[in-house]
Amino acid sequence: MNLVSSSSSRAHNFVSFDGSERAQGKLEIPESAAYFQKDQFTAPQISRGAGLSYAAASFGKNICSVDHARLNKIVDFNEEELWIEVEAGISLGRIYDFLIEKKLFLATQPGHPRISVGGCIAADIHGKNQFLDGTFMNQVQSLNLFHPEHGILELSPKKNEDLFRLTCGGYGLSGNILSCRLKLKRIPSSMAEVQLKPLDTIEQLPERLKISAAASDFVLSWHDFTLKGKDFGRGFIQEGRFIAGDSVLAASKKAAEQSLDAESRGNLPIKVFNPLTIKMMNLLYGSRCGKSGSIFKMSLFDSIFPIQNSKELYFKFFGASGFHEFQAVLPEETFLEYMNGIRNYLLKHPVSITLASSKLFAGKQDLLRFSANGICFALNFERNSESPKFLAFLDKLLLECRGIPNIIKDSRLSKEIVSQAYPEYELFRSALRDFDPKRIYKSELSERLAL
Amino acid sequence: MNYIVVGASAGLGRALADKLAESGNNLLIVASNEEDLQAQSADLRIRHSVRIEHKAMRVRCDENSVKSIVEAAAKLGEVDGIFFPMGYSRNDDDGTLKSEDITRIIDSNLAGIVAITAAFLPRMLEKGEGLLVFFGSVAAERGRSSNIAYAAAKRGLQSFYESIRHRSSSTNIRVQYYQLGYLKTAQTFGKKLPFPAAEPEQAAAYIISGIAKNFGQKYFPWFWQYICLALRMTPWFVFKKLKF
Ligand SMILES: Cc1cc2nc3c(=O)[nH]c(=O)nc-3n(C[C@H](O)[C@H](O)[C@H](O)COP(=O)(O)OP(=O)(O)OC[C@H]3O[C@@H](n4cnc5c(N)ncnc54)[C@H](O)[C@@H]3O)c2cc1C
């Protein structure tokens, strides 16, 4: 037994978080930043964070995944200037645990504390405050990128700007992000106030989202898509606000000590979801919001990472066969056309929707970045023999409605759909080739989308 | 308290350094890579607001290496204890290694540790207080056809620990030896192991919970004591046929 060495490499069977893609590749887990040496790598490789992407973005057949998990240190911090410098393998939970005691916060965070900063940058993720703070890229002041032929490059909105934009939202294809400096936000306490406001019809959503956004720090909506007729899509808007308060509630959990992973997600011996249990779950979840709404306080932790603990079961209930997420940003003008299309399809071909939820988006779309002005709408449903038909319908409807699909959340999106939906698809491809003619960094995702 | 962790930048060493700093101790962390140690020092300092010194070096049995650790430790002040979660092994350690490889194995697993201990022991004996924590491996429980020089060095270390414990038995110096089973580190990752591997953080928490005690030797995880007992009792005519 050897206790100290700089990295290890093994054949590894990977599975995507949604359960759809499996591949055997190699996994390396460097212990030391010295692993990244110029002119050392020629074989296809890709960085890996927590492996929590729904799509197979951090692995692929015969590709070497370089796991950043052990390169997870906080290397600098300035409380006055409000920034923190971290290695890219650090999880959001570890950062949260460190910052929360100081009443500091990363403005943009996705829904699980195990997700790594590298994964947030590479997928340019969004939070429930996208309309206010933009995507994760807006929180990155600078980053260090390693590429075997270029060495370590410093990128920022001012230095190597094009490569910075390519790397933030570049799905790990421009190189390994080693570390970065992130902006911080002061918050009054580790508590949030959450207000649920009933929404009777889906038609009201665009207007109501904007009204809620104007008065909140973060906003999302939830809808019951198992209902029929005029009730279809009934639900609530969830407004969230930072508030002053005591921190006891928030301190009860350690954000860094969470367990969800792609390998164990599909481990339940039985599939819990079926049309009946899905209907019941929607009814139960919808009842959180009374007829006149409800308001409650919760820890900031629970409000930004809602899919925690018992809610991790939600993903496990899909069983080994897994699930789909179809998440898209629609321009406001076509949003109702998109909703009507879905409503009509479901009337004819029922699909049990486990989750329908929206966020308000604002910002420019460029390259393959999941950002645009409009409404971001997500649907979750089981992976089964009927789902490909529904997905093909959604792909077509999305293009008709001039929407963009979320590449990191959908493991079966095709090159045809992505290249039509994203006007700068070709620009992304050529920018990648200009920087890396050998195209060393590859994944199942990049191969599928011919990047 | 002021502690030295030799072999601090990965696996158990990193977990120990983290837990020690979390409980408010100042540390000198020693490992081979300067860049890693800088990042680790910053991380521990920032997260736990403690004093962290570091020394990048290959541990070996020579005056200069020992002197550089002593000098780095002097910046902390009085040293209250030393942890040695370090080691070096090779897959080709089958009894035919070249001298330089053997020297590295013996230095990292035994001679370097003996030399560092020797430099700090006089002061501990003078105070009648201190803590020395050594780490062995179940791989050295019985000599096998692999890890040959490594197992020999670790067995040497076990004897060294026992002698130091004997020497300081009239004082409050705690001399501890952990015989480690599988831990989830770079070395065990992806390997098919016959027994479950423990998290380094679990091991670190266990080790730190025992620093005030004078128990001598322990196995971690605990079940290895029974496996090792069975291994020791296996008669030679059976043992020689085992391939592991
Ligand atoms: C429960 C849950 C909730 C989620 N909520 C949201 C949400 O609210 N908003 C949202 O936008 N997304 C959300 N996601 C999706 C998630 O944020 C992204 O898929 C994210 O990229 C996952 O990061 P990871 O650390 O798991 O990285 P992986 O899945 O391992 O990798 C993701 C991508 O990042 C690249 N990458 C990772 N590390 C590096 C690095 N160091 N250098 C270069 N490239 C790197 C990989 O190559 C890959 O392309 C959620 C996912 C889950 C499971």
PDB file of C-alpha atoms and ligand atoms in Angstrom, chain A residues 17 46-59 66 68 88-90 92 109-112 114-128 145 167 170-179 260 304 307 315 323 327 359 361 370 406 408-409 443 445, ligand 1:
ATOM      1  CA  PHE A  17     -26.666  11.621 -13.742  1.00  0.00           C
ATOM      2  CA  ILE A  46     -11.704  16.008 -20.287  1.00  0.00           C
ATOM      3  CA  SER A  47     -11.953  17.645 -16.880  1.00  0.00           C
ATOM      4  CA  ARG A  48     -14.432  16.246 -14.400  1.00  0.00           C
ATOM      5  CA  GLY A  49     -16.002  17.999 -11.439  1.00  0.00           C
ATOM      6  CA  ALA A  50     -18.605  16.240  -9.319  1.00  0.00           C
ATOM      7  CA  GLY A  51     -19.959  14.365 -12.354  1.00  0.00           C
ATOM      8  CA  LEU A  52     -23.436  15.748 -11.596  1.00  0.00           C
ATOM      9  CA  SER A  53     -24.222  16.959 -15.098  1.00  0.00           C
ATOM     10  CA  TYR A  54     -27.324  15.301 -16.462  1.00  0.00           C
ATOM     11  CA  ALA A  55     -25.524  14.939 -19.804  1.00  0.00           C
ATOM     12  CA  ALA A  56     -22.286  13.000 -20.316  1.00  0.00           C
ATOM     13  CA  ALA A  57     -20.138  16.122 -20.302  1.00  0.00           C
ATOM     14  CA  SER A  58     -17.190  14.982 -18.202  1.00  0.00           C
ATOM     15  CA  PHE A  59     -16.562  11.536 -19.658  1.00  0.00           C
ATOM     16  CA  VAL A  66      -9.321  14.180 -15.052  1.00  0.00           C
ATOM     17  CA  HIS A  68     -10.428  17.755  -9.922  1.00  0.00           C
ATOM     18  CA  ALA A  88     -11.661  24.563  -9.482  1.00  0.00           C
ATOM     19  CA  GLY A  89     -12.371  21.183  -7.872  1.00  0.00           C
ATOM     20  CA  ILE A  90     -13.845  22.827  -4.772  1.00  0.00           C
ATOM     21  CA  LEU A  92     -20.053  24.964  -3.723  1.00  0.00           C
ATOM     22  CA  GLN A 109     -25.386  28.866  -7.540  1.00  0.00           C
ATOM     23  CA  PRO A 110     -27.063  25.814  -9.039  1.00  0.00           C
ATOM     24  CA  GLY A 111     -29.245  23.487  -6.986  1.00  0.00           C
ATOM     25  CA  HIS A 112     -26.758  21.117  -5.351  1.00  0.00           C
ATOM     26  CA  ARG A 114     -21.653  18.966  -4.348  1.00  0.00           C
ATOM     27  CA  ILE A 115     -21.381  20.688  -7.730  1.00  0.00           C
ATOM     28  CA  SER A 116     -17.862  21.988  -8.349  1.00  0.00           C
ATOM     29  CA  VAL A 117     -16.784  25.470  -9.297  1.00  0.00           C
ATOM     30  CA  GLY A 118     -15.090  24.048 -12.420  1.00  0.00           C
ATOM     31  CA  GLY A 119     -18.428  22.517 -13.463  1.00  0.00           C
ATOM     32  CA  CYS A 120     -20.204  25.834 -12.822  1.00  0.00           C
ATOM     33  CA  ILE A 121     -17.766  27.740 -15.016  1.00  0.00           C
ATOM     34  CA  ALA A 122     -17.590  25.166 -17.806  1.00  0.00           C
ATOM     35  CA  ALA A 123     -21.382  24.872 -18.082  1.00  0.00           C
ATOM     36  CA  ASP A 124     -21.849  28.557 -17.229  1.00  0.00           C
ATOM     37  CA  ILE A 125     -24.663  27.552 -14.912  1.00  0.00           C
ATOM     38  CA  HIS A 126     -27.502  29.755 -13.683  1.00  0.00           C
ATOM     39  CA  GLY A 127     -29.254  30.188 -10.361  1.00  0.00           C
ATOM     40  CA  LYS A 128     -32.727  31.337  -9.415  1.00  0.00           C
ATOM     41  CA  LEU A 145      -6.688  27.553 -17.669  1.00  0.00           C
ATOM     42  CA  THR A 167     -14.040  28.680 -21.531  1.00  0.00           C
ATOM     43  CA  GLY A 170     -17.134  25.820 -23.039  1.00  0.00           C
ATOM     44  CA  TYR A 171     -18.031  22.437 -21.502  1.00  0.00           C
ATOM     45  CA  GLY A 172     -14.416  21.777 -20.539  1.00  0.00           C
ATOM     46  CA  LEU A 173     -13.338  21.670 -24.186  1.00  0.00           C
ATOM     47  CA  SER A 174     -10.721  24.444 -24.076  1.00  0.00           C
ATOM     48  CA  GLY A 175      -8.684  22.876 -21.264  1.00  0.00           C
ATOM     49  CA  ASN A 176      -8.541  22.260 -17.533  1.00  0.00           C
ATOM     50  CA  ILE A 177      -9.646  25.151 -15.340  1.00  0.00           C
ATOM     51  CA  LEU A 178      -7.228  25.028 -12.427  1.00  0.00           C
ATOM     52  CA  SER A 179      -8.340  27.918 -10.264  1.00  0.00           C
ATOM     53  CA  LEU A 260     -25.740  12.617  -4.159  1.00  0.00           C
ATOM     54  CA  ILE A 304     -30.603  27.646  -2.707  1.00  0.00           C
ATOM     55  CA  ILE A 307     -32.950  19.260  -3.759  1.00  0.00           C
ATOM     56  CA  PHE A 315     -33.963  11.687  -8.379  1.00  0.00           C
ATOM     57  CA  PHE A 323     -35.138  10.524 -16.388  1.00  0.00           C
ATOM     58  CA  GLN A 327     -34.938  22.831 -20.155  1.00  0.00           C
ATOM     59  CA  LYS A 359     -37.089  31.002 -13.968  1.00  0.00           C
ATOM     60  CA  PHE A 361     -33.813  34.970 -17.687  1.00  0.00           C
ATOM     61  CA  PHE A 370     -27.431  28.875 -21.989  1.00  0.00           C
ATOM     62  CA  ASN A 406     -29.877  23.520 -22.153  1.00  0.00           C
ATOM     63  CA  ILE A 408     -25.711  20.355 -19.991  1.00  0.00           C
ATOM     64  CA  LYS A 409     -29.132  19.029 -18.924  1.00  0.00           C
ATOM     65  CA  SER A 443     -16.387  14.064 -24.143  1.00  0.00           C
ATOM     66  CA  LEU A 445     -21.223  15.499 -25.322  1.00  0.00           C
TER      67      LEU A 445
HETATM   68  C1  LIG C   1     -29.469  18.401  -8.211  1.00  0.00           C
HETATM   69  C2  LIG C   1     -28.931  19.262  -9.323  1.00  0.00           C
HETATM   70  C3  LIG C   1     -29.360  20.572  -9.424  1.00  0.00           C
HETATM   71  C4  LIG C   1     -28.874  21.390 -10.453  1.00  0.00           C
HETATM   72  N1  LIG C   1     -29.310  22.679 -10.523  1.00  0.00           N
HETATM   73  C5  LIG C   1     -28.864  23.486 -11.523  1.00  0.00           C
HETATM   74  C6  LIG C   1     -29.271  24.844 -11.609  1.00  0.00           C
HETATM   75  O1  LIG C   1     -30.054  25.331 -10.792  1.00  0.00           O
HETATM   76  N2  LIG C   1     -28.773  25.593 -12.630  1.00  0.00           N
HETATM   77  C7  LIG C   1     -27.894  25.098 -13.536  1.00  0.00           C
HETATM   78  O2  LIG C   1     -27.470  25.822 -14.425  1.00  0.00           O
HETATM   79  N3  LIG C   1     -27.470  23.803 -13.460  1.00  0.00           N
HETATM   80  C8  LIG C   1     -27.943  23.002 -12.492  1.00  0.00           C
HETATM   81  N4  LIG C   1     -27.507  21.707 -12.419  1.00  0.00           N
HETATM   82  C9  LIG C   1     -26.550  21.222 -13.408  1.00  0.00           C
HETATM   83  C10 LIG C   1     -25.105  21.421 -12.922  1.00  0.00           C
HETATM   84  O3  LIG C   1     -24.953  22.687 -12.333  1.00  0.00           O
HETATM   85  C11 LIG C   1     -24.129  21.362 -14.073  1.00  0.00           C
HETATM   86  O4  LIG C   1     -24.307  20.203 -14.807  1.00  0.00           O
HETATM   87  C12 LIG C   1     -22.667  21.449 -13.599  1.00  0.00           C
HETATM   88  O5  LIG C   1     -21.851  21.600 -14.732  1.00  0.00           O
HETATM   89  C13 LIG C   1     -22.244  20.215 -12.824  1.00  0.00           C
HETATM   90  O6  LIG C   1     -20.948  20.412 -12.320  1.00  0.00           O
HETATM   91  P1  LIG C   1     -20.043  19.199 -11.829  1.00  0.00           P
HETATM   92  O7  LIG C   1     -19.086  19.735 -10.834  1.00  0.00           O
HETATM   93  O8  LIG C   1     -20.895  18.066 -11.430  1.00  0.00           O
HETATM   94  O9  LIG C   1     -19.209  18.885 -13.140  1.00  0.00           O
HETATM   95  P2  LIG C   1     -19.244  17.650 -14.235  1.00  0.00           P
HETATM   96  O10 LIG C   1     -20.647  17.214 -14.355  1.00  0.00           O
HETATM   97  O11 LIG C   1     -18.246  16.680 -13.784  1.00  0.00           O
HETATM   98  O12 LIG C   1     -18.767  18.444 -15.470  1.00  0.00           O
HETATM   99  C14 LIG C   1     -19.575  19.405 -16.095  1.00  0.00           C
HETATM  100  C15 LIG C   1     -18.804  20.105 -17.205  1.00  0.00           C
HETATM  101  O13 LIG C   1     -17.814  20.924 -16.617  1.00  0.00           O
HETATM  102  C16 LIG C   1     -16.540  20.581 -17.110  1.00  0.00           C
HETATM  103  N5  LIG C   1     -15.604  20.781 -16.014  1.00  0.00           N
HETATM  104  C17 LIG C   1     -15.721  20.382 -14.725  1.00  0.00           C
HETATM  105  N6  LIG C   1     -14.646  20.773 -14.022  1.00  0.00           N
HETATM  106  C18 LIG C   1     -13.835  21.422 -14.887  1.00  0.00           C
HETATM  107  C19 LIG C   1     -12.553  22.017 -14.757  1.00  0.00           C
HETATM  108  N7  LIG C   1     -11.902  22.080 -13.597  1.00  0.00           N
HETATM  109  N8  LIG C   1     -11.995  22.536 -15.875  1.00  0.00           N
HETATM  110  C20 LIG C   1     -12.631  22.512 -17.059  1.00  0.00           C
HETATM  111  N9  LIG C   1     -13.845  21.969 -17.226  1.00  0.00           N
HETATM  112  C21 LIG C   1     -14.441  21.431 -16.152  1.00  0.00           C
HETATM  113  C22 LIG C   1     -16.648  19.160 -17.568  1.00  0.00           C
HETATM  114  O14 LIG C   1     -15.699  18.854 -18.545  1.00  0.00           O
HETATM  115  C23 LIG C   1     -18.056  19.146 -18.114  1.00  0.00           C
HETATM  116  O15 LIG C   1     -18.077  19.652 -19.412  1.00  0.00           O
HETATM  117  C24 LIG C   1     -27.964  20.868 -11.407  1.00  0.00           C
HETATM  118  C25 LIG C   1     -27.547  19.546 -11.308  1.00  0.00           C
HETATM  119  C26 LIG C   1     -28.024  18.733 -10.267  1.00  0.00           C
HETATM  120  C27 LIG C   1     -27.586  17.318 -10.194  1.00  0.00           C
END
